[in-house]
mmCIF file of C-alpha atoms in Angstrom:
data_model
loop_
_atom_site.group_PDB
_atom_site.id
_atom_site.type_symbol
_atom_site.label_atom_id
_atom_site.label_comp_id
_atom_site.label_asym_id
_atom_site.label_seq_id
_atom_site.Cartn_x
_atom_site.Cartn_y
_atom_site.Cartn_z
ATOM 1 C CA UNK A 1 -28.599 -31.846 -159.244
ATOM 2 C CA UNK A 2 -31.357 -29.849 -157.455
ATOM 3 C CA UNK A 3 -32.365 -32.892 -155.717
ATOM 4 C CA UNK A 4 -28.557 -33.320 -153.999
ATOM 5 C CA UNK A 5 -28.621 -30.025 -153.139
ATOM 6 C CA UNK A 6 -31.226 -30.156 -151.116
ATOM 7 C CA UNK A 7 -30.338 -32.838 -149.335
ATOM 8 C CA UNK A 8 -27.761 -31.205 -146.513
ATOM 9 C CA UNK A 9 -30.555 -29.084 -145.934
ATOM 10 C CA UNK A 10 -33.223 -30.652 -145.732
ATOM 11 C CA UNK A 11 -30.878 -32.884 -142.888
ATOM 12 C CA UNK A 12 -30.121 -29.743 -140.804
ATOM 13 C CA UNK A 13 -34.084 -28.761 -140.912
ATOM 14 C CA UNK A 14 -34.677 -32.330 -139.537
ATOM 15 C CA UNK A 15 -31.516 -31.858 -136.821
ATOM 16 C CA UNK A 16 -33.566 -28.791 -135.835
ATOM 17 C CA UNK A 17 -36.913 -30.382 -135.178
ATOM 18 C CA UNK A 18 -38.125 -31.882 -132.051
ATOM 19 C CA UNK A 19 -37.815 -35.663 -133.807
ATOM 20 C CA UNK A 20 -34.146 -34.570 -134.826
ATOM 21 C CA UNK A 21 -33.553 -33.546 -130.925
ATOM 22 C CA UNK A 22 -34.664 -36.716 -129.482
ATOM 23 C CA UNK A 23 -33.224 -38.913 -131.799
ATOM 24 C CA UNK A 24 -29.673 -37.090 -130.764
ATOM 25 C CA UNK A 25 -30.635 -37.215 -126.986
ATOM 26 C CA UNK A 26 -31.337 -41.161 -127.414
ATOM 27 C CA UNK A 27 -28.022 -42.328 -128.950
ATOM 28 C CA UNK A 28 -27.022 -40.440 -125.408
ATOM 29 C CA UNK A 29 -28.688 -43.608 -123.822
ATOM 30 C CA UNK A 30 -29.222 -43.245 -119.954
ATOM 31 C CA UNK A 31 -26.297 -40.609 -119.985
ATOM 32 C CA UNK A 32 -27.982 -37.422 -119.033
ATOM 33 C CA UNK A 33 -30.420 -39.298 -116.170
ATOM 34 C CA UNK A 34 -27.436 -40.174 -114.510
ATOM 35 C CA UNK A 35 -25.381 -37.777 -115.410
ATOM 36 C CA UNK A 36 -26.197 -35.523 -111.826
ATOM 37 C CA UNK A 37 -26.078 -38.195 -109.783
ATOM 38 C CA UNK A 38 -22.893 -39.030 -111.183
ATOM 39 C CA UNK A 39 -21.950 -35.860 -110.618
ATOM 40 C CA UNK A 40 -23.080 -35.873 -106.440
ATOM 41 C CA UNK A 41 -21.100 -39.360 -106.381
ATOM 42 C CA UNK A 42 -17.805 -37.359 -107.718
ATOM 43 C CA UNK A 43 -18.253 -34.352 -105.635
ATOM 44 C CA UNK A 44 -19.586 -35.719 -102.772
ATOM 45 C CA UNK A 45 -17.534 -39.322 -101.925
ATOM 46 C CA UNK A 46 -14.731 -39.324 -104.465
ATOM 47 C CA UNK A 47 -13.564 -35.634 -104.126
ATOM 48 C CA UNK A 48 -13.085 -35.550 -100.505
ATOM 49 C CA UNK A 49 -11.720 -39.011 -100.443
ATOM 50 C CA UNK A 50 -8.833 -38.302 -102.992
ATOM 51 C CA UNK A 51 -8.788 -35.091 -100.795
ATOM 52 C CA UNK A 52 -8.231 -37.318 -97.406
ATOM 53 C CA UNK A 53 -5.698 -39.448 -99.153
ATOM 54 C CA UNK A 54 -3.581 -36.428 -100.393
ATOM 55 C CA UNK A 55 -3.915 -34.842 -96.793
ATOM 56 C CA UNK A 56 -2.435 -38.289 -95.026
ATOM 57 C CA UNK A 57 1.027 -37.634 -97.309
ATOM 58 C CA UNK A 58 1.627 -33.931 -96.435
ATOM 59 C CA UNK A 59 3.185 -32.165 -93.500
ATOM 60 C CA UNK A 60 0.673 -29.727 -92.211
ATOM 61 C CA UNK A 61 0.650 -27.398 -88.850
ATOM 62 C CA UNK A 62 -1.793 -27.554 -85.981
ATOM 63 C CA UNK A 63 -3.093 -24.094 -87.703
ATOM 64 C CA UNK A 64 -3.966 -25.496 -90.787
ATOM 65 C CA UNK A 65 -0.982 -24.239 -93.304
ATOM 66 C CA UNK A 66 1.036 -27.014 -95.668
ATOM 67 C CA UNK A 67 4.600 -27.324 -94.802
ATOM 68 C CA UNK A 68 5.547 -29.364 -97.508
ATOM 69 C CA UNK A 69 5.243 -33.623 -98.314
ATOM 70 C CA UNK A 70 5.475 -36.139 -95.541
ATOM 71 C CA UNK A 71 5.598 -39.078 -98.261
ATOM 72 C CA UNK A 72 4.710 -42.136 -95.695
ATOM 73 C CA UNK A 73 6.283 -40.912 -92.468
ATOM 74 C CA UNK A 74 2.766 -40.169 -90.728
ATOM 75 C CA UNK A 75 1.932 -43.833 -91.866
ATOM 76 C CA UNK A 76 4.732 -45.176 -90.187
ATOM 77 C CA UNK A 77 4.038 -42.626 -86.746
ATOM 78 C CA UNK A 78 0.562 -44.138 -86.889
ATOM 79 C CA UNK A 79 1.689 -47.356 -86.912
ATOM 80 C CA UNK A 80 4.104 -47.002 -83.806
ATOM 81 C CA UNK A 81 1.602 -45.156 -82.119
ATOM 82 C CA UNK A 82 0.538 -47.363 -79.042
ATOM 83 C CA UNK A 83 -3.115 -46.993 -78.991
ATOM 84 C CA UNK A 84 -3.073 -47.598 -82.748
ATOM 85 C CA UNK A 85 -3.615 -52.092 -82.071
ATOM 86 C CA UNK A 86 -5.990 -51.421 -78.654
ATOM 87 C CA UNK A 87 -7.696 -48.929 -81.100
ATOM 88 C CA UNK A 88 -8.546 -51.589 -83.776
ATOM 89 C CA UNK A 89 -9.263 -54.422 -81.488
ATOM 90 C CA UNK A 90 -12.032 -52.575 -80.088
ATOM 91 C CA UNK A 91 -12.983 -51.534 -83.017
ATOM 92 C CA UNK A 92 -13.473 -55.166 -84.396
ATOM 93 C CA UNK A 93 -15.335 -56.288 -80.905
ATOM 94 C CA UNK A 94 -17.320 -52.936 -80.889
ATOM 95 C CA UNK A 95 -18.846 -53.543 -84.776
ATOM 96 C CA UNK A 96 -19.263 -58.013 -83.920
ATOM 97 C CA UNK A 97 -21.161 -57.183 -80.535
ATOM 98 C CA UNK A 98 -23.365 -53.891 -81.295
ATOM 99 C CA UNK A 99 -24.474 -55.661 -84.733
ATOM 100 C CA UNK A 100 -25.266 -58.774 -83.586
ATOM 101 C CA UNK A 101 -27.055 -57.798 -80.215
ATOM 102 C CA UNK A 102 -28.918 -55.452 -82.671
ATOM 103 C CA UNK A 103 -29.809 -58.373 -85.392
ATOM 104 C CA UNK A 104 -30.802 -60.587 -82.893
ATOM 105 C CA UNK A 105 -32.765 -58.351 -80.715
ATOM 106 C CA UNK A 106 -34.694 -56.614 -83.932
ATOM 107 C CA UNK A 107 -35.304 -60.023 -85.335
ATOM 108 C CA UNK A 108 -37.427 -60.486 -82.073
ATOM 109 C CA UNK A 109 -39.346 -56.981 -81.839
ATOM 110 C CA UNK A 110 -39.944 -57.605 -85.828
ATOM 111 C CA UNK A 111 -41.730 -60.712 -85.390
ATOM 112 C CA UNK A 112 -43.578 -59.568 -82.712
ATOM 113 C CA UNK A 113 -44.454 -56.217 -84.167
ATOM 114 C CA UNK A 114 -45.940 -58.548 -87.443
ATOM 115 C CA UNK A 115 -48.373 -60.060 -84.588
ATOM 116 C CA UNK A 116 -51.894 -58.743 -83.695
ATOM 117 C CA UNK A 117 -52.196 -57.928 -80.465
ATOM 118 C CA UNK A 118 -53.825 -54.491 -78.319
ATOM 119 C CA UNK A 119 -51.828 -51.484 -78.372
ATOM 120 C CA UNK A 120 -49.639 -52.554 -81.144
ATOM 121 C CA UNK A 121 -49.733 -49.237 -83.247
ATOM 122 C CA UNK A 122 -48.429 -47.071 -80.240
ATOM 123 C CA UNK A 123 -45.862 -49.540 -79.304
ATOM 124 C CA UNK A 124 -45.157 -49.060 -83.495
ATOM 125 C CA UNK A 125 -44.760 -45.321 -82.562
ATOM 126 C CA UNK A 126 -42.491 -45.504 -79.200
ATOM 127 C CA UNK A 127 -40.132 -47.922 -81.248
ATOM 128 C CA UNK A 128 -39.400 -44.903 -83.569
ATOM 129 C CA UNK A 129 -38.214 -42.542 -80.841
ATOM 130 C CA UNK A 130 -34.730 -43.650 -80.921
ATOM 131 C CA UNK A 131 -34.605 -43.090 -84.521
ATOM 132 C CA UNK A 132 -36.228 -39.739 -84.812
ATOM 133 C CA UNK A 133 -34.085 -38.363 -81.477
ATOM 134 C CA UNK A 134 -30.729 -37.215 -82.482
ATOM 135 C CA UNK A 135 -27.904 -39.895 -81.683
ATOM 136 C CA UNK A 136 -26.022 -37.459 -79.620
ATOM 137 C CA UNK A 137 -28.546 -36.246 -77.746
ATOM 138 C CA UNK A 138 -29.078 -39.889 -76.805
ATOM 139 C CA UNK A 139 -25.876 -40.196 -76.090
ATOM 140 C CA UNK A 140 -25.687 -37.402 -73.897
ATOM 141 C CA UNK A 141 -28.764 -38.413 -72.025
ATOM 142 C CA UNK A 142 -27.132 -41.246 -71.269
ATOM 143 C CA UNK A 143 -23.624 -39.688 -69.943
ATOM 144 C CA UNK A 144 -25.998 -37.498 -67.810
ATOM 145 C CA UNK A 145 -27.722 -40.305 -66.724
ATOM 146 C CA UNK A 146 -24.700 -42.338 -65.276
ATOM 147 C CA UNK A 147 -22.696 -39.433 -64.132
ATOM 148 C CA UNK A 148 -21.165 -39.446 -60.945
ATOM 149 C CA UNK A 149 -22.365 -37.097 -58.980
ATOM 150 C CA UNK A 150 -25.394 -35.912 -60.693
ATOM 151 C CA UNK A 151 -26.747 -39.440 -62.198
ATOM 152 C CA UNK A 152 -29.934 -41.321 -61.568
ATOM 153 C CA UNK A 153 -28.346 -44.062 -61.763
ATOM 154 C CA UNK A 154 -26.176 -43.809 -58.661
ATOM 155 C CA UNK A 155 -28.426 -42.458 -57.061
ATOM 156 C CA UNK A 156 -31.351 -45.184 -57.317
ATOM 157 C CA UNK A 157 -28.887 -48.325 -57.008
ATOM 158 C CA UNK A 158 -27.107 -46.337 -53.586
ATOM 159 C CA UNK A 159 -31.205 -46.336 -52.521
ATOM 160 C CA UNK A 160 -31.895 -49.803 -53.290
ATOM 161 C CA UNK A 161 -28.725 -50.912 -51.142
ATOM 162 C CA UNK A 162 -27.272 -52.545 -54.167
ATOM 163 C CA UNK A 163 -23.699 -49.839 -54.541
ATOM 164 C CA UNK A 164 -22.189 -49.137 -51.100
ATOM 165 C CA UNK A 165 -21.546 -45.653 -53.140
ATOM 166 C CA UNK A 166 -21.743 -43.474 -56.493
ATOM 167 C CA UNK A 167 -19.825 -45.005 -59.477
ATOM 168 C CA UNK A 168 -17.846 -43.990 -62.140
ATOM 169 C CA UNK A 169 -19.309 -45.819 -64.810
ATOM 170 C CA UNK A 170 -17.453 -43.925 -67.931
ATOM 171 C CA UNK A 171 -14.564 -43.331 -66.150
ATOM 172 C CA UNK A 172 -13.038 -46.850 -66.674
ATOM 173 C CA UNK A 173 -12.939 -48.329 -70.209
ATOM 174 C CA UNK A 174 -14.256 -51.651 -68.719
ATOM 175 C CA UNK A 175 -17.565 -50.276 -67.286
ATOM 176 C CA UNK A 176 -17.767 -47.781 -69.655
ATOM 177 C CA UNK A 177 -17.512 -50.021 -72.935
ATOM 178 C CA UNK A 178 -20.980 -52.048 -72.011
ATOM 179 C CA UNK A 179 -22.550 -49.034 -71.432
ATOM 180 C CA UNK A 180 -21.731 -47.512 -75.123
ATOM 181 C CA UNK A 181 -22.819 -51.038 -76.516
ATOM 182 C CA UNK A 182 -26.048 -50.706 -74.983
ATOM 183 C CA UNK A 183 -26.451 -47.209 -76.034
ATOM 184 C CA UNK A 184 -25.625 -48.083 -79.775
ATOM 185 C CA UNK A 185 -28.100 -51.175 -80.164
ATOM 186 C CA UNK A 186 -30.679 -48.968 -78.880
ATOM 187 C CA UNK A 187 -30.238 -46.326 -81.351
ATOM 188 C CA UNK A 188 -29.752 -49.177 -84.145
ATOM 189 C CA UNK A 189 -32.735 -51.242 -82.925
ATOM 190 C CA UNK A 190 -35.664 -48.947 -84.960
ATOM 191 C CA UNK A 191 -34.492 -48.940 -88.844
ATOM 192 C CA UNK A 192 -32.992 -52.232 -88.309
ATOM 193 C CA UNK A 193 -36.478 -53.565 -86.661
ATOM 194 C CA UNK A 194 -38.806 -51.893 -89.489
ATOM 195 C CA UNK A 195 -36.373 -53.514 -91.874
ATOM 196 C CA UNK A 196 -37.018 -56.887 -90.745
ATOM 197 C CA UNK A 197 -40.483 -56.021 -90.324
ATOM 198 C CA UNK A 198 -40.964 -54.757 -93.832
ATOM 199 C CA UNK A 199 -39.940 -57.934 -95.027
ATOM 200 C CA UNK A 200 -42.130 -60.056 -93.064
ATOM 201 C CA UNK A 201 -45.142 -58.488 -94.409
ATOM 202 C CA UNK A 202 -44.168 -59.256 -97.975
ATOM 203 C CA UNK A 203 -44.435 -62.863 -96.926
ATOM 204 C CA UNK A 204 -47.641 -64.737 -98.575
ATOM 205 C CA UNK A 205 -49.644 -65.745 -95.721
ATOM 206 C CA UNK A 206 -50.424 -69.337 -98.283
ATOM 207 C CA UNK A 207 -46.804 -70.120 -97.248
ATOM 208 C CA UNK A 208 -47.593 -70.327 -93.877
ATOM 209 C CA UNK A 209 -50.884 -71.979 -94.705
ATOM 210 C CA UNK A 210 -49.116 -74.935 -97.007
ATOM 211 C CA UNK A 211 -46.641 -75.785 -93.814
ATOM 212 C CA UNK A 212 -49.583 -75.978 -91.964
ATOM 213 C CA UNK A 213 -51.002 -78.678 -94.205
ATOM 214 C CA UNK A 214 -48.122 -79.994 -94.302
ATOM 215 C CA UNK A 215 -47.427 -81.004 -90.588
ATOM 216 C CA UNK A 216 -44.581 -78.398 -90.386
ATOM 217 C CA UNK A 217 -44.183 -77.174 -86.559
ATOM 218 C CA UNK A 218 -43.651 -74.071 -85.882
ATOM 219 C CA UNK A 219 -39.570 -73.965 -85.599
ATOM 220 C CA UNK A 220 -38.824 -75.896 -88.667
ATOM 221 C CA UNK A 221 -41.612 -73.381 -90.998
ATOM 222 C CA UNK A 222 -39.668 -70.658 -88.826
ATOM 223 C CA UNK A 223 -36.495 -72.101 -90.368
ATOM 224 C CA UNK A 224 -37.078 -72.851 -93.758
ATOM 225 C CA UNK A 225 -39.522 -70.736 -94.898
ATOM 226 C CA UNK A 226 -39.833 -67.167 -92.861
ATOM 227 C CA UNK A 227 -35.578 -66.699 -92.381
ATOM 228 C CA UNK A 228 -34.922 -67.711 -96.026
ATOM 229 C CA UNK A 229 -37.569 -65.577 -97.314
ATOM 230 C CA UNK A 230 -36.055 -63.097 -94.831
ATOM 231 C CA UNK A 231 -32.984 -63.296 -96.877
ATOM 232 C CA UNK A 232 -33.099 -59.950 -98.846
ATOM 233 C CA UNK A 233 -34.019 -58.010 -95.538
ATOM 234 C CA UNK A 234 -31.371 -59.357 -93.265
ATOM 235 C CA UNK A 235 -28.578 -58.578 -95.627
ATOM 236 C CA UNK A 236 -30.171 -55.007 -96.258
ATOM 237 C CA UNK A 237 -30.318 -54.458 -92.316
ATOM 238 C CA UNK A 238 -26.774 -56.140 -91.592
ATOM 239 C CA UNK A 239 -24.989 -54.175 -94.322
ATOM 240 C CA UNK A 240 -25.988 -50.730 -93.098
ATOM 241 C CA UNK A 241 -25.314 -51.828 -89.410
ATOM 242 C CA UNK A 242 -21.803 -52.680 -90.261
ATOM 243 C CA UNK A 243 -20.816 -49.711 -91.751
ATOM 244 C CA UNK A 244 -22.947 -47.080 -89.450
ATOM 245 C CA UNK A 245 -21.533 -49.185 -86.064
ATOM 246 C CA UNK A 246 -18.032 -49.426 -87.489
ATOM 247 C CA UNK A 247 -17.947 -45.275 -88.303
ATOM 248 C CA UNK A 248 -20.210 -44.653 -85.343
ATOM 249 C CA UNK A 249 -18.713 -41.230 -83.606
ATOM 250 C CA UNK A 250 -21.991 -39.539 -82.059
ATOM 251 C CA UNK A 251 -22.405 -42.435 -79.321
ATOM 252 C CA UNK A 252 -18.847 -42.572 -78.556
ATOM 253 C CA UNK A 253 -18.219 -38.822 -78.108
ATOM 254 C CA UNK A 254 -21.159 -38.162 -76.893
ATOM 255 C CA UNK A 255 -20.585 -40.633 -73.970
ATOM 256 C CA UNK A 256 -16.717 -40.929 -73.335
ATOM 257 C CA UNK A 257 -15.395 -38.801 -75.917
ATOM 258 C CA UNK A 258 -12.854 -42.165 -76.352
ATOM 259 C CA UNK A 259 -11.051 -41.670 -72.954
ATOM 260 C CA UNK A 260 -9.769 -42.134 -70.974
ATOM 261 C CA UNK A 261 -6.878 -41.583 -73.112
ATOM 262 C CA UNK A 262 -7.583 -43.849 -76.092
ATOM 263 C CA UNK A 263 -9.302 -46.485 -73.706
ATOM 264 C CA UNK A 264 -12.699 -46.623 -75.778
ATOM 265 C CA UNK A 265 -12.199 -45.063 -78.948
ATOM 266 C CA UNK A 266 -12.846 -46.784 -82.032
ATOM 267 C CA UNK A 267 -10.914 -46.333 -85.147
ATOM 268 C CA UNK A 268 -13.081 -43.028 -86.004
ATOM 269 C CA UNK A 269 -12.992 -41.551 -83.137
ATOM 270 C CA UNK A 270 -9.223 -42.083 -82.803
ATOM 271 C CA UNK A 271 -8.404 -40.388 -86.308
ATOM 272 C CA UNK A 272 -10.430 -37.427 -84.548
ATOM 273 C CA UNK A 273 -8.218 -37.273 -82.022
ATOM 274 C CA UNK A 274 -5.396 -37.098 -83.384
ATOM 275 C CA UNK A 275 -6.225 -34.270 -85.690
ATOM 276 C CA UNK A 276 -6.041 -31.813 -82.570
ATOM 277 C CA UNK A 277 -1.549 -32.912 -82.704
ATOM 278 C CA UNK A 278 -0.987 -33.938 -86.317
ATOM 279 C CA UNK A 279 -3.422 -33.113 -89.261
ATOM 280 C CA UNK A 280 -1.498 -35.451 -91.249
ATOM 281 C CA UNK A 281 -1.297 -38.728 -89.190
ATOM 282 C CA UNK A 282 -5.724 -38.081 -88.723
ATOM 283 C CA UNK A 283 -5.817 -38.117 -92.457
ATOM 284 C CA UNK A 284 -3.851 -41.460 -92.310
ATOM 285 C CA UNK A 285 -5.991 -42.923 -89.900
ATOM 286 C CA UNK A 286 -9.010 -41.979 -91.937
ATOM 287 C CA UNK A 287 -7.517 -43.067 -94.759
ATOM 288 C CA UNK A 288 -7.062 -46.997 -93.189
ATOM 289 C CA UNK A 289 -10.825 -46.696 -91.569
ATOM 290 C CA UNK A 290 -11.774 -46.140 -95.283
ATOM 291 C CA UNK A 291 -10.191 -48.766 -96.562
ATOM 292 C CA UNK A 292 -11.429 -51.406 -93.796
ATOM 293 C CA UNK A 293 -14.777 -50.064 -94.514
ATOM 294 C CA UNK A 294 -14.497 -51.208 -98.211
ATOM 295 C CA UNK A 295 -12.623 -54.431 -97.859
ATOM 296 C CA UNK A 296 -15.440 -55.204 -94.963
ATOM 297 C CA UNK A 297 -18.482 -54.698 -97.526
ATOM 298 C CA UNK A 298 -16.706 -56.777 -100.219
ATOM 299 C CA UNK A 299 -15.699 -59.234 -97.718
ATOM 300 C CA UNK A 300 -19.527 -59.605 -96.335
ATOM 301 C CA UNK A 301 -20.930 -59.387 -99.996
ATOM 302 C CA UNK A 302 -18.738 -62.427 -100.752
ATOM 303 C CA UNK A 303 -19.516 -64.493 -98.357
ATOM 304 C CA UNK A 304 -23.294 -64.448 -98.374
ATOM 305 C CA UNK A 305 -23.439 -64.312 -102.180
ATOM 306 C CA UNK A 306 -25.695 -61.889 -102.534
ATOM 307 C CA UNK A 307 -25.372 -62.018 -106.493
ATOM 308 C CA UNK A 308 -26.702 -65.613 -106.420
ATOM 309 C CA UNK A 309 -29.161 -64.775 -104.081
ATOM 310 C CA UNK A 310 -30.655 -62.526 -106.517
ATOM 311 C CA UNK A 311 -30.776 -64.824 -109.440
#
């Protein structure tokens, strides 16, 4: 009788000790490792998201103060708004061009970067000073740059002979729109290139060596063996471009601002427009960039099966 007694006891004494703490923080599993970054993911993405949703359905004042629901009638002003199409046709060509340009073009400066040749640690170090500038101080150099009146542009091509006189080059949407592409691969070129890069170094250099046995040239062991190797890289690099190009705002405002009018804003830079006449019809707009954003990832991750290029 003693014996049972003892027995709750003696359990609560073990609950109390060290072993009896751990044991109760294991059947927690992986719970309270993940449980902050959980945490971030809810504050940080989800709450302001549920946030931008709930904004897009309410009637709210230039000044900030709720008037009341909307239900979907800002949907339906977005929609018959006539920039709204324009908007997200350029926004399509804008993300296609600026990520391929800056695939291709790091694909190149990656496999020469993995070369030996003199100097190649400070050209290393000038390929990072896109990256480590601020994008809209780029951006601004830029708009500086091919200004008017004040730009060194205009002013060296009017020396050369090659403009009769100074140009506005951001003042038309159809001068202005290769101009912001050029600006964006250059700031993308850097991470994307190191990307590449860091993936060509984990290549075994006995690859290369068994297609040279072999009697591979250079274009088919290019082929088979470096891009598929490549594989894991590529989709890292292309994955980030698509979403940082299709939400880029720094180059665009930096540079144009998206005018004239609506004449080269993308879908980002639109919704941030229209915030300054309805806070509501923004919030819808951001609310459909969102959503492209995720169908675009799932859409990509599907098609290049990145599961089964895992296993």
């Amino acid at each position: 009788m003693s014996l049972k007694t003892a027995e709750p006891g003696a359990d609560r004494a073990r609950r109390g000790t060290p072993a009896g703490r751990r044991s109760g923080l294991a059947r927690l599993g992986p719970l309270p490792w993940i449980a902050p970054a959980v945490l971030l993911i809810l504050l940080v993405v989800l709450w302001p998201v549920y946030e931008m949703v709930h904004t897009s359905f309410l009637r709210i004042s230039t000044t900030g103060f709720v008037r009341g629901s909307a239900g979907f009638d800002k949907y339906s002003k977005l929609f018959d708004e006539p920039d709204f199409v324009p908007v997200l046709g350029w926004t399509l060509v804008w993300t296609v061009v600026v990520v391929v340009l800056t695939m291709v073009l790091s694909l190149a400066l990656a496999q020469l970067f993995n070369q030996q040749f003199p100097g190649r640690r400070l050209t290393r170090w000038a390929l990072i000073a896109p990256w480590a500038a601020s994008v809209l101080m780029t951006a601004i150099g830029f708009k500086w740059m091919l200004d008017r009146t004040a730009g060194v542009l205009n002013t060296a091509l009017t020396d050369l002979g090659i403009i009769d006189g100074p140009q506005d080059w951001l003042g038309d949407p159809g001068s202005a729109k290769p101009w912001m592409v050029l600006v964006a691969v250059f700031v993308s070129l850097p991470f994307t290139t190191y990307t590449i890069l860091a993936g060509l170094q984990t290549v075994p250099a006995e690859v290369y060596e068994a297609a040279k046995v072999d009697g591979t040239g250079p274009w088919q062991t290019y082929r088979l063996i470096t891009l598929p190797l490549l594989r894991p890289a590529l989709l890292v690099g292309l994955v980030i471009n698509l979403i940082n190009v299709f939400n880029s705002f720094p180059v665009i405002w930096g540079m144009t601002q998206g005018g004239p009018n609506s004449g080269t804003a993308t879908s980002t830079v639109f919704a941030f427009q229209l915030m300054n006449t309805d806070i509501g019809e923004s919030a819808a707009m951001s609310v459909i960039n969102f959503g492209l954003v995720v169908v675009m990832v799932l859409l990509f991750l599907k098609v290049s099966r990145w599961n089964e290029g895992e296993n």
